[in-house]
Amino acid sequence: MAARSKAVQAAEALARAGQVGAAVAACYDALALDHRDAHTHALLAHLMLEGDFYDEAISAATLAIEIDPDCSPAYLALGLAYDRRGGMWDQSVLVWHELAEVVPDLVTAHVQLGEAFAAAAFEEEAVRSWKRALELDPKEARATYNLAISSLKREGMALALPLFRQAGELDPSQDELFFALLGVKEGLGKPIDPARVKPNRTARIGAAGLALRDEDLFAAAELVRLALDEQPDDGEALALAAYAYLKQEATNEAMACALRALTLDPELTTALYTLGVVYAKRTGLNRHAARVFIALAKRASSHALVHVLLAESLMGLQRYEQASKTYRLAVRLDPACVRARFGLAASYLTSGRHAEAQWEIRRAAYYDTKRQGLFWRLYDAYAGGGEPS
Amino acid sequence: MAAEDAAHLYQAFVDQDPASAIQVVERARASGIDQDALFDALYVPAMAMLGGAWASGAIDEIAFTQAAVVAEQVGSFVMPAAAKRDTGVSVIVGTMHRDLHAIGRTIVAATLKEAGYRVNDLGVNVRAAEFLERVEETGARIVIVFAEMIQTARAVSGVRELFLASGLADVIILVSGGPFAADEDLAREVSANGVILGAESALKLVSRAARDRAREGEA
């Protein structure tokens, strides 16, 4: 593989700095010097994709692949351009299949391949692709959401809903919601020694929240215990304990702590969240979960995921139209919420609105793939002449 | 009384005595508390007490976990019924002959089943005679015919004609699919009784049809 010219490297630097216009101009300058450089065409394809110029992205990525059939970032840009443009599912299948060959452990390639298969009505092949993605990464939420949609189409909502919830639990945004309600943006990133935390309630509760954020459940439990030893009727401490139990799959203990916390403070959002999630895990408690999430939605209406959780409970109660409205509200609050998009797609499917469902799935892919920032991973590996890490 | 029962249930949890816990539940049920209300009336307060006992240190971590295990065992006795009760109403569903669209039908059929209807799903590519055969076999009086293409949607009239010719004028035919959603008059043209626009719409229409039929039966 030829080394990259200085002109390409300049374009890269601009692109990485988010200066899309200048980066595009630099790409054209680089192409004027060497129009057979696969890096530049791949980079240009990525930049066009960033600007939602899909036809231009397709053209540039195709050229990059013609020049070098092993140019993995170009396959990524081409596949995404086909998918985002829509209506080119046969080409999309070929590209994702090719990328899955070039980079076999690239989970997103299998997820996208599945979505392309599904859009082209090859449901069995789609399911195989998503299952392959989950073999590579069991925490791949979008593959699970897609399997939930597929289950809905083949078996109905009762069997699909647990899959939606399972996918939701894989989705890190659910934990993010708890910490947003708690008011903890980031953890410390280092272990907390409970013995060194100031011996007062505020310090202990604050440190317990930080420890939970860092998934240090032992330190969190110890701090909560110390706080409760001082004041057993501390709703916030109990809500933290409930969450810690929930994270350990001890749902009854979580329920007991959350219920006690709500006895002390019926408006405590962190306890409402945990209790709702516990109820949602139990067959037969959809009505209870909905009730709790309605209470939570009143107190934390700006969080998209609160509405998603409520909508999922409404789906369990077969109130699909209300669920659809609630999902739409969640999407308005956070257009990049993949879980809301898939839920909305499911609710559309229950009313035969297949095109709209497909659109929501495509939007979910759009935001999810943008968030992943895969291009640079593949590009750097390609430029370095190695496999992506 | 309920508060007292909840306290007894809590005590049974702490004593790790599932038999006593179940007795408490049975006693509450015998006193007239509905199954759907048991969870809120009994289990929720008992669990809140358990949380309180752990918080205050009245029980330690191990006792808390063991009590939670008993609570888990008793949980199924107090949970509201997951599945809706059998309505006793049979519904035949199927997609018209020469039409292979299955998704809408599958979702509607599963939704109705979940709501307690006895659903006979004939699948796709169903001839009018098969609808008739199944209606005669089961005695069902509600049929949902799915069609996603204009030709197959128009062919629903054949189902009605066959029912009329067989003396089954009282069978309610509901239709579903894109052509019926797009053209309100089409359902009338094929002599359907209503248009289903999705799973929730199916629940509403089938429930109304079942109610109407029950009223006719009483009259």
Coordinates of C-alpha atoms in Angstrom, one line a residue:
Chain A
M1 CA 0.0 0.0 0.0
A2 CA 1.4 3.4 -1.0
A3 CA 2.1 5.9 1.8
R4 CA -0.3 8.7 2.2
S5 CA 0.7 12.0 0.7
K6 CA 1.0 15.2 2.7
A7 CA -2.0 16.5 0.9
V8 CA -4.1 13.6 2.2
Q9 CA -2.8 13.9 5.7
A10 CA -3.8 17.6 5.6
A11 CA -7.3 16.6 4.6
E12 CA -7.4 14.0 7.4
A13 CA -6.4 16.6 10.0
L14 CA -9.1 18.9 8.9
A15 CA -11.7 16.1 8.8
R16 CA -10.7 15.0 12.3
A17 CA -11.0 18.6 13.5
G18 CA -14.6 18.6 12.2
Q19 CA -13.9 21.2 9.5
V20 CA -15.9 19.4 6.9
G21 CA -15.9 22.0 4.2
A22 CA -12.2 22.7 4.4
A23 CA -11.5 18.9 4.5
V24 CA -13.5 18.4 1.3
A25 CA -11.6 21.1 -0.4
A26 CA -8.3 19.5 0.8
C27 CA -9.5 16.2 -0.6
Y28 CA -10.1 17.7 -4.0
D29 CA -6.6 19.3 -3.8
A30 CA -5.1 15.9 -3.0
L31 CA -7.0 14.2 -5.8
A32 CA -5.7 16.9 -8.2
L33 CA -2.2 15.6 -7.3
D34 CA -3.1 11.9 -7.3
H35 CA -6.6 10.9 -8.5
R36 CA -5.8 7.2 -7.9
D37 CA -5.4 7.5 -4.1
A38 CA -7.9 5.2 -2.3
H39 CA -7.4 7.0 1.0
T40 CA -8.5 10.3 -0.4
H41 CA -11.6 8.8 -2.1
A42 CA -12.5 7.0 1.1
L43 CA -12.1 10.1 3.2
L44 CA -14.1 12.1 0.7
A45 CA -16.8 9.5 0.9
H46 CA -16.9 9.8 4.6
L47 CA -17.1 13.6 4.5
M48 CA -19.9 13.4 2.0
L49 CA -21.7 11.0 4.2
E50 CA -21.3 13.3 7.2
G51 CA -23.0 16.0 5.1
D52 CA -25.8 13.6 4.1
F53 CA -24.7 13.8 0.4
Y54 CA -25.3 10.2 -0.3
D55 CA -24.9 10.0 -4.1
E56 CA -21.6 11.8 -3.8
A57 CA -20.5 9.5 -1.0
I58 CA -21.5 6.4 -3.1
S59 CA -19.5 7.7 -6.0
A60 CA -16.3 8.4 -4.0
A61 CA -16.5 5.2 -2.0
T62 CA -17.0 3.2 -5.2
L63 CA -13.9 4.8 -6.7
A64 CA -11.9 4.0 -3.6
I65 CA -12.9 0.3 -3.8
E66 CA -12.2 0.2 -7.5
I67 CA -8.7 1.4 -6.8
D68 CA -8.2 -0.9 -3.8
P69 CA -10.7 -3.7 -3.2
D70 CA -9.4 -4.1 0.4
C71 CA -10.2 -0.5 1.3
S72 CA -12.4 -1.3 4.3
P73 CA -13.3 2.3 5.3
A74 CA -14.7 2.8 1.8
Y75 CA -16.9 -0.3 2.2
L76 CA -18.2 1.2 5.4
A77 CA -19.0 4.6 3.8
L78 CA -20.5 2.9 0.8
G79 CA -22.8 0.6 2.8
L80 CA -23.9 3.5 5.1
A81 CA -24.6 5.7 2.1
Y82 CA -26.7 3.0 0.4
D83 CA -28.6 2.4 3.7
R84 CA -29.2 6.1 4.5
R85 CA -30.2 6.8 0.9
G86 CA -32.6 3.9 1.0
G87 CA -34.1 1.8 -1.8
M88 CA -30.7 0.2 -2.7
W89 CA -30.9 -2.9 -0.5
D90 CA -29.5 -5.4 -3.0
Q91 CA -26.3 -3.3 -3.4
S92 CA -26.3 -2.7 0.3
V93 CA -26.4 -6.5 1.0
L94 CA -23.4 -7.0 -1.3
V95 CA -21.3 -4.2 0.3
W96 CA -22.0 -5.3 3.9
H97 CA -21.3 -8.9 3.0
E98 CA -18.0 -7.8 1.4
L99 CA -17.0 -5.7 4.5
A100 CA -17.9 -8.6 6.8
E101 CA -15.4 -10.6 4.7
V102 CA -12.7 -8.0 4.8
V103 CA -13.1 -7.3 8.5
P104 CA -14.9 -10.4 9.9
D105 CA -15.1 -9.2 13.5
L106 CA -16.7 -5.9 12.6
V107 CA -20.0 -6.3 14.5
T108 CA -21.7 -3.3 12.8
A109 CA -21.2 -4.9 9.3
H110 CA -23.3 -7.9 10.4
V111 CA -26.0 -5.7 12.0
Q112 CA -26.2 -3.6 8.8
L113 CA -26.1 -6.7 6.6
G114 CA -29.1 -8.0 8.6
E115 CA -31.0 -4.8 8.2
A116 CA -30.3 -4.7 4.5
F117 CA -31.5 -8.3 4.2
A118 CA -34.6 -7.5 6.2
A119 CA -35.4 -4.4 4.1
A120 CA -35.1 -6.7 1.0
A121 CA -37.5 -9.2 2.7
F122 CA -34.9 -11.9 3.3
E123 CA -35.9 -12.4 6.9
E124 CA -34.1 -15.6 7.7
E125 CA -30.8 -14.3 6.3
A126 CA -31.4 -11.1 8.4
V127 CA -31.9 -13.1 11.6
R128 CA -28.7 -15.1 10.8
S129 CA -26.7 -11.9 10.4
W130 CA -28.0 -10.4 13.7
K131 CA -27.2 -13.7 15.5
R132 CA -23.7 -13.6 14.1
A133 CA -23.4 -10.0 15.4
L134 CA -24.4 -11.2 18.8
E135 CA -21.9 -14.0 18.7
L136 CA -19.2 -11.4 18.2
D137 CA -20.6 -9.0 20.8
P138 CA -23.4 -10.3 23.0
K139 CA -24.1 -6.7 24.1
E140 CA -24.9 -5.4 20.6
A141 CA -28.2 -3.7 21.4
R142 CA -29.2 -2.9 17.8
A143 CA -28.9 -6.6 16.8
T144 CA -31.2 -7.5 19.7
Y145 CA -33.7 -4.7 18.8
N146 CA -33.7 -6.0 15.3
L147 CA -34.4 -9.6 16.5
A148 CA -37.2 -8.2 18.6
I149 CA -38.8 -6.5 15.5
S150 CA -38.3 -9.8 13.7
S151 CA -40.0 -11.7 16.5
L152 CA -42.9 -9.2 16.5
K153 CA -43.4 -9.9 12.8
R154 CA -43.3 -13.6 13.2
E155 CA -44.9 -14.2 16.7
G156 CA -46.5 -11.1 17.9
M157 CA -45.9 -8.6 20.7
A158 CA -46.0 -11.0 23.7
L159 CA -42.8 -12.7 22.6
A160 CA -41.2 -9.6 21.2
L161 CA -41.5 -7.4 24.2
P162 CA -39.1 -9.3 26.5
L163 CA -36.5 -9.0 23.7
F164 CA -37.1 -5.2 23.5
R165 CA -36.5 -5.0 27.2
Q166 CA -33.4 -7.3 27.0
A167 CA -32.0 -5.0 24.3
G168 CA -32.9 -2.0 26.5
E169 CA -30.9 -3.4 29.3
L170 CA -27.9 -3.8 27.0
D171 CA -28.3 -0.2 26.0
P172 CA -26.1 1.9 28.2
S173 CA -28.6 4.7 28.0
Q174 CA -30.8 3.0 30.7
D175 CA -28.0 3.4 33.3
E176 CA -27.4 6.9 32.1
L177 CA -31.0 7.7 33.0
F178 CA -30.5 6.6 36.5
F179 CA -27.4 8.7 36.9
A180 CA -29.1 11.7 35.3
L181 CA -31.9 11.4 37.8
L182 CA -29.3 11.1 40.6
G183 CA -27.4 14.1 39.2
V184 CA -24.1 12.3 38.8
K185 CA -22.7 13.0 35.4
E186 CA -19.4 11.2 35.7
G187 CA -17.7 8.8 38.1
L188 CA -14.3 9.5 39.7
G189 CA -12.7 6.8 37.6
K190 CA -10.8 5.5 40.6
P191 CA -11.7 3.4 43.5
I192 CA -13.4 5.0 46.5
D193 CA -12.3 4.0 50.0
P194 CA -15.4 4.3 52.2
A195 CA -13.2 4.7 55.3
R196 CA -11.8 7.9 53.8
V197 CA -15.1 9.5 53.0
K198 CA -16.2 12.2 55.4
P199 CA -18.4 10.7 58.1
N200 CA -21.5 12.6 57.2
R201 CA -24.7 11.7 55.3
T202 CA -24.2 14.1 52.4
A203 CA -20.6 12.9 51.7
R204 CA -21.5 9.3 52.0
I205 CA -24.5 9.4 49.7
G206 CA -22.5 11.5 47.2
A207 CA -19.6 9.0 47.2
A208 CA -22.0 6.1 47.0
G209 CA -23.5 7.6 43.8
L210 CA -20.0 8.0 42.4
A211 CA -19.1 4.5 43.3
L212 CA -22.2 3.2 41.6
R213 CA -21.4 5.2 38.5
D214 CA -18.0 3.5 38.5
E215 CA -19.7 0.1 39.0
D216 CA -17.9 -0.3 42.3
L217 CA -20.9 -2.0 44.0
F218 CA -19.0 -3.0 47.1
A219 CA -17.9 0.5 48.0
A220 CA -21.4 1.8 47.2
A221 CA -23.0 -0.8 49.4
E222 CA -20.7 0.0 52.3
L223 CA -21.3 3.7 52.1
V224 CA -25.1 3.2 51.9
R225 CA -24.9 1.0 54.9
L226 CA -23.0 3.6 56.8
A227 CA -25.6 6.2 55.9
L228 CA -28.5 3.9 56.8
D229 CA -26.9 3.1 60.2
E230 CA -27.0 6.8 60.9
Q231 CA -30.5 7.3 59.6
P232 CA -32.5 4.2 58.6
D233 CA -35.3 6.4 57.1
D234 CA -33.1 7.8 54.4
G235 CA -35.1 7.4 51.1
E236 CA -32.2 8.4 48.9
A237 CA -29.8 5.9 50.5
L238 CA -32.5 3.2 50.0
A239 CA -32.9 4.2 46.4
L240 CA -29.2 3.8 45.9
A241 CA -29.3 0.4 47.6
A242 CA -32.2 -0.6 45.3
Y243 CA -30.2 0.3 42.2
A244 CA -27.1 -1.6 43.5
Y245 CA -29.3 -4.7 44.1
L246 CA -30.9 -4.3 40.6
K247 CA -27.4 -4.3 39.1
Q248 CA -26.8 -7.6 40.8
E249 CA -30.0 -9.1 39.5
A250 CA -31.4 -9.2 43.0
T251 CA -34.7 -7.9 42.0
N252 CA -36.7 -8.7 45.2
E253 CA -34.1 -6.9 47.4
A254 CA -34.2 -4.0 44.9
M255 CA -38.0 -4.0 45.1
A256 CA -38.0 -4.0 48.9
C257 CA -35.6 -1.1 49.1
A258 CA -37.3 0.9 46.4
L259 CA -40.8 0.4 48.0
R260 CA -39.4 1.4 51.4
A261 CA -37.8 4.5 49.8
L262 CA -41.1 5.5 48.2
T263 CA -42.9 5.0 51.5
L264 CA -40.6 7.7 52.8
D265 CA -40.7 9.9 49.7
P266 CA -43.3 9.0 47.1
E267 CA -41.7 11.4 44.6
L268 CA -38.2 10.1 44.7
T269 CA -37.3 9.7 41.0
T270 CA -34.4 7.3 41.5
A271 CA -36.6 4.9 43.5
L272 CA -39.4 5.3 41.0
Y273 CA -36.9 4.4 38.2
T274 CA -35.7 1.2 40.0
L275 CA -39.2 0.1 41.0
G276 CA -40.5 0.6 37.5
V277 CA -37.6 -1.4 36.0
V278 CA -38.2 -4.2 38.6
Y279 CA -41.9 -4.3 37.8
A280 CA -41.2 -4.3 34.0
K281 CA -39.1 -7.5 34.4
R282 CA -42.1 -9.4 35.9
T283 CA -44.7 -10.9 33.7
G284 CA -48.1 -9.6 34.8
L285 CA -46.8 -6.4 36.3
N286 CA -47.0 -4.2 33.2
R287 CA -49.9 -2.2 34.7
H288 CA -47.8 -1.6 37.8
A289 CA -44.8 -0.6 35.7
A290 CA -46.8 1.8 33.7
R291 CA -48.2 3.4 36.8
V292 CA -44.7 3.9 38.2
F293 CA -43.3 5.2 34.9
I294 CA -46.2 7.6 34.6
A295 CA -45.3 9.0 38.0
L296 CA -41.7 9.2 36.9
A297 CA -42.6 10.9 33.6
K298 CA -44.4 13.6 35.5
R299 CA -41.3 14.3 37.6
A300 CA -38.7 13.8 35.0
S301 CA -40.5 14.7 31.7
S302 CA -37.4 16.0 29.9
H303 CA -35.7 12.6 29.8
A304 CA -36.5 10.7 26.6
L305 CA -35.8 7.3 28.2
V306 CA -38.5 7.8 30.9
H307 CA -41.0 8.0 28.1
V308 CA -39.5 4.9 26.4
L309 CA -39.9 2.9 29.6
L310 CA -43.5 4.0 29.9
A311 CA -44.1 3.2 26.2
E312 CA -42.8 -0.3 26.7
S313 CA -45.1 -0.9 29.5
L314 CA -48.0 0.4 27.4
M315 CA -47.0 -2.0 24.7
G316 CA -47.3 -4.8 27.3
L317 CA -50.8 -3.6 28.1
Q318 CA -51.7 -3.7 24.4
R319 CA -52.2 0.0 24.3
Y320 CA -50.3 0.4 21.1
E321 CA -51.7 3.8 20.1
Q322 CA -50.8 5.4 23.4
A323 CA -47.4 3.7 23.3
S324 CA -46.8 5.1 19.8
K325 CA -47.6 8.7 21.0
T326 CA -45.3 8.2 24.0
Y327 CA -42.5 6.9 21.8
R328 CA -42.9 9.8 19.4
L329 CA -42.5 12.2 22.4
A330 CA -39.3 10.3 23.3
V331 CA -38.0 10.7 19.8
R332 CA -38.8 14.4 19.8
L333 CA -36.8 14.8 23.0
D334 CA -33.9 12.7 21.8
P335 CA -33.9 12.0 18.0
A336 CA -30.8 9.8 18.5
C337 CA -32.5 7.4 21.0
V338 CA -32.1 4.1 19.2
R339 CA -34.4 2.3 21.7
A340 CA -37.2 4.9 21.1
R341 CA -36.8 4.5 17.4
F342 CA -37.1 0.7 17.5
G343 CA -40.0 0.9 19.9
L344 CA -41.8 3.4 17.6
A345 CA -41.1 1.0 14.7
A346 CA -42.7 -1.8 16.6
S347 CA -45.7 0.3 17.4
Y348 CA -46.1 1.3 13.8
L349 CA -46.0 -2.4 12.8
T350 CA -48.9 -3.1 15.1
S351 CA -51.0 -0.7 13.0
G352 CA -49.7 -1.9 9.6
R353 CA -47.6 1.2 9.0
H354 CA -44.6 -0.8 7.6
A355 CA -43.0 2.0 5.6
E356 CA -42.9 4.3 8.7
A357 CA -41.5 1.4 10.8
Q358 CA -38.8 0.8 8.2
W359 CA -38.0 4.5 8.3
E360 CA -37.6 4.5 12.1
I361 CA -35.2 1.5 11.9
R362 CA -33.1 3.3 9.3
R363 CA -33.0 6.4 11.5
A364 CA -31.9 4.3 14.4
A365 CA -29.1 2.9 12.3
Y366 CA -28.2 6.4 11.2
Y367 CA -27.8 7.7 14.7
D368 CA -26.2 4.5 16.0
T369 CA -23.6 4.4 13.3
K370 CA -22.8 8.1 13.6
R371 CA -22.3 7.6 17.4
Q372 CA -19.9 4.7 16.9
G373 CA -17.4 6.6 14.9
L374 CA -16.3 3.5 13.1
F375 CA -14.9 5.2 10.1
W376 CA -11.8 6.4 11.8
R377 CA -11.1 3.0 13.4
L378 CA -11.2 1.4 10.0
Y379 CA -9.4 4.2 8.3
D380 CA -6.5 4.3 10.8
A381 CA -6.1 0.6 10.5
Y382 CA -6.2 0.7 6.7
A383 CA -3.7 3.7 6.6
G384 CA -1.5 1.8 9.1
G385 CA -1.7 -1.3 6.9
G386 CA -3.1 -3.5 9.7
E387 CA -6.3 -5.0 11.0
P388 CA -8.7 -2.7 12.9
S389 CA -8.3 -3.0 16.7
Chain B
M1 CA -57.1 -6.4 58.0
A2 CA -54.9 -6.1 54.9
A3 CA -52.3 -4.2 57.0
E4 CA -52.3 -7.1 59.5
D5 CA -52.0 -9.7 56.7
A6 CA -49.1 -7.7 55.2
A7 CA -47.3 -7.7 58.6
H8 CA -47.9 -11.5 58.8
L9 CA -46.5 -12.0 55.3
Y10 CA -43.5 -9.9 56.1
Q11 CA -42.9 -12.0 59.2
A12 CA -43.2 -15.2 57.2
F13 CA -40.6 -13.8 54.8
V14 CA -38.2 -13.0 57.7
D15 CA -38.9 -16.4 59.3
Q16 CA -38.1 -18.1 55.9
D17 CA -41.4 -19.8 56.2
P18 CA -42.9 -20.1 52.7
A19 CA -45.8 -22.3 53.9
S20 CA -47.0 -19.6 56.4
A21 CA -46.5 -17.0 53.7
I22 CA -48.8 -18.9 51.3
Q23 CA -51.3 -19.4 54.1
V24 CA -51.4 -15.6 54.6
V25 CA -52.0 -15.1 50.9
E26 CA -54.7 -17.8 50.8
R27 CA -56.4 -16.2 53.9
A28 CA -56.4 -12.8 52.2
R29 CA -57.8 -14.3 49.1
A30 CA -60.5 -16.1 51.0
S31 CA -61.4 -12.8 52.7
G32 CA -62.4 -11.5 49.3
I33 CA -59.4 -9.7 48.0
D34 CA -59.3 -10.2 44.2
Q35 CA -56.2 -11.9 42.6
D36 CA -55.4 -8.7 40.7
A37 CA -55.5 -6.7 44.0
L38 CA -53.4 -9.1 46.1
F39 CA -50.1 -7.8 44.9
D40 CA -50.8 -4.2 45.9
A41 CA -52.8 -5.0 49.0
L42 CA -50.4 -7.6 50.5
Y43 CA -47.1 -8.0 48.8
V44 CA -46.2 -4.4 48.3
P45 CA -46.6 -3.4 51.9
A46 CA -44.8 -6.6 53.1
M47 CA -41.9 -5.9 50.8
A48 CA -41.7 -2.3 52.0
M49 CA -41.5 -3.6 55.5
L50 CA -38.8 -5.9 54.5
G51 CA -36.8 -3.0 53.0
G52 CA -37.4 -1.0 56.2
A53 CA -36.2 -3.9 58.4
W54 CA -33.0 -4.2 56.3
A55 CA -32.4 -0.4 56.4
S56 CA -32.8 -0.2 60.2
G57 CA -30.6 -3.2 60.7
A58 CA -33.4 -5.3 62.3
I59 CA -32.4 -8.0 59.8
D60 CA -28.9 -8.4 58.4
E61 CA -27.8 -8.9 54.8
I62 CA -28.1 -12.7 54.9
A63 CA -31.5 -12.6 56.4
F64 CA -32.6 -10.0 53.9
T65 CA -31.4 -12.2 51.0
Q66 CA -33.1 -15.3 52.5
A67 CA -36.3 -13.4 53.0
A68 CA -36.1 -12.2 49.4
V69 CA -35.9 -15.9 48.3
V70 CA -39.1 -16.7 50.2
A71 CA -40.7 -13.5 48.7
E72 CA -39.7 -14.9 45.2
Q73 CA -41.4 -18.2 46.0
V74 CA -44.6 -16.5 47.1
G75 CA -44.5 -14.0 44.2
S76 CA -46.4 -16.2 41.8
F77 CA -49.3 -16.5 44.3
V78 CA -49.9 -12.8 44.4
M79 CA -49.1 -11.8 40.8
P80 CA -52.0 -10.5 38.7
A81 CA -52.8 -13.0 36.0
A82 CA -50.4 -12.6 33.2
A83 CA -52.7 -13.9 30.5
K84 CA -56.2 -12.5 30.1
R85 CA -59.1 -14.8 30.9
D86 CA -60.5 -16.9 28.1
T87 CA -63.3 -14.8 26.5
G88 CA -64.9 -17.9 25.0
V89 CA -65.1 -16.1 21.7
S90 CA -63.7 -17.8 18.6
V91 CA -62.2 -15.7 15.8
I92 CA -61.0 -17.0 12.5
V93 CA -58.2 -15.1 10.8
G94 CA -56.5 -15.6 7.5
T95 CA -55.0 -13.8 4.5
M96 CA -56.9 -14.1 1.2
H97 CA -56.1 -16.5 -1.5
R98 CA -53.1 -15.4 -3.8
D99 CA -51.9 -13.1 -1.0
L100 CA -48.8 -14.0 1.0
H101 CA -48.6 -11.0 3.3
A102 CA -48.3 -12.3 6.8
I103 CA -47.0 -9.7 9.2
G104 CA -50.2 -7.8 9.9
R105 CA -52.2 -11.0 10.4
T106 CA -49.6 -12.5 12.7
I107 CA -49.5 -9.4 14.9
V108 CA -53.3 -9.1 15.1
A109 CA -53.7 -12.8 15.7
A110 CA -51.2 -12.8 18.5
T111 CA -52.7 -9.7 20.1
L112 CA -56.2 -11.3 20.1
K113 CA -54.8 -14.5 21.5
E114 CA -53.1 -12.6 24.3
A115 CA -56.4 -10.8 25.0
G116 CA -58.1 -14.1 25.6
Y117 CA -59.8 -14.8 22.2
R118 CA -59.7 -18.3 20.7
V119 CA -57.9 -17.5 17.5
N120 CA -57.9 -19.9 14.6
D121 CA -55.2 -18.7 12.3
L122 CA -55.5 -20.1 8.8
G123 CA -52.3 -18.5 7.6
V124 CA -51.8 -17.0 4.1
N125 CA -53.2 -17.9 0.7
V126 CA -56.6 -18.9 2.1
R127 CA -59.5 -19.7 -0.2
A128 CA -63.0 -18.6 0.6
A129 CA -64.0 -22.2 1.0
E130 CA -61.4 -22.7 3.8
F131 CA -62.9 -19.8 5.7
L132 CA -66.3 -21.4 5.4
E133 CA -65.0 -24.8 6.4
R134 CA -63.4 -23.5 9.5
V135 CA -66.4 -21.4 10.5
E136 CA -68.6 -24.5 10.2
E137 CA -66.1 -26.6 12.2
T138 CA -65.7 -24.2 15.1
G139 CA -69.0 -22.4 15.1
A140 CA -67.0 -19.1 15.1
R141 CA -69.1 -16.1 14.1
I142 CA -66.2 -13.5 13.7
V143 CA -63.9 -13.8 10.7
I144 CA -61.0 -11.4 10.0
V145 CA -59.8 -11.5 6.4
F146 CA -56.5 -9.9 5.5
A147 CA -55.6 -8.6 2.1
E148 CA -52.8 -6.4 1.1
M149 CA -53.4 -6.2 -2.7
I150 CA -56.3 -4.6 -4.4
Q151 CA -57.3 -7.8 -6.3
T152 CA -57.2 -9.9 -3.2
A153 CA -59.1 -7.2 -1.3
R154 CA -61.9 -7.3 -3.9
A155 CA -62.0 -11.1 -3.6
V156 CA -63.2 -10.8 0.0
S157 CA -66.7 -10.4 -1.5
G158 CA -66.4 -14.1 -2.5
V159 CA -66.1 -15.0 1.2
R160 CA -69.3 -13.2 2.0
E161 CA -71.1 -14.8 -0.9
L162 CA -70.1 -18.2 0.1
F163 CA -71.3 -17.6 3.7
L164 CA -74.6 -16.3 2.5
A165 CA -75.0 -19.3 0.2
S166 CA -74.3 -21.6 3.1
G167 CA -76.9 -19.9 5.3
L168 CA -74.3 -18.1 7.4
A169 CA -75.6 -14.5 7.0
D170 CA -74.9 -13.8 10.7
V171 CA -71.1 -14.2 10.4
I172 CA -69.3 -10.9 11.1
I173 CA -66.6 -10.3 8.5
L174 CA -63.9 -7.8 9.4
V175 CA -61.3 -6.9 6.9
S176 CA -57.7 -5.5 7.2
G177 CA -55.0 -4.4 4.9
G178 CA -53.7 -1.5 2.9
P179 CA -56.4 -1.3 0.3
F180 CA -59.1 -1.1 3.0
A181 CA -57.2 1.5 4.9
A182 CA -56.8 3.6 1.8
D183 CA -60.3 3.3 0.4
E184 CA -63.1 3.5 3.0
D185 CA -65.8 2.3 0.5
L186 CA -64.0 -0.9 -0.4
A187 CA -65.0 -2.6 2.8
R188 CA -68.7 -1.8 2.0
E189 CA -68.3 -3.0 -1.5
V190 CA -67.1 -6.4 -0.4
S191 CA -69.9 -6.6 2.3
A192 CA -67.5 -6.5 5.2
N193 CA -68.8 -5.4 8.6
G194 CA -65.8 -3.3 9.6
V195 CA -62.2 -2.4 8.9
I196 CA -59.4 -3.3 11.2
L197 CA -56.5 -0.8 11.1
G198 CA -54.1 -2.5 13.4
A199 CA -53.8 -4.6 16.5
E200 CA -55.5 -2.2 18.9
S201 CA -58.2 -1.5 16.4
A202 CA -58.7 -5.3 16.1
L203 CA -59.2 -5.5 19.9
K204 CA -61.8 -2.8 19.9
L205 CA -63.7 -4.1 16.9
V206 CA -63.7 -7.8 17.9
S207 CA -64.7 -6.8 21.4
R208 CA -67.6 -4.8 20.1
A209 CA -68.6 -7.6 17.7
A210 CA -68.5 -10.1 20.5
R211 CA -70.6 -7.9 22.7
D212 CA -73.1 -7.3 20.0
R213 CA -73.4 -11.0 19.3
A214 CA -73.8 -11.7 23.0
R215 CA -76.6 -9.2 23.2
E216 CA -78.3 -10.7 20.1
G217 CA -78.0 -14.1 21.8
E218 CA -79.7 -12.8 25.0
A219 CA -82.5 -11.2 22.9

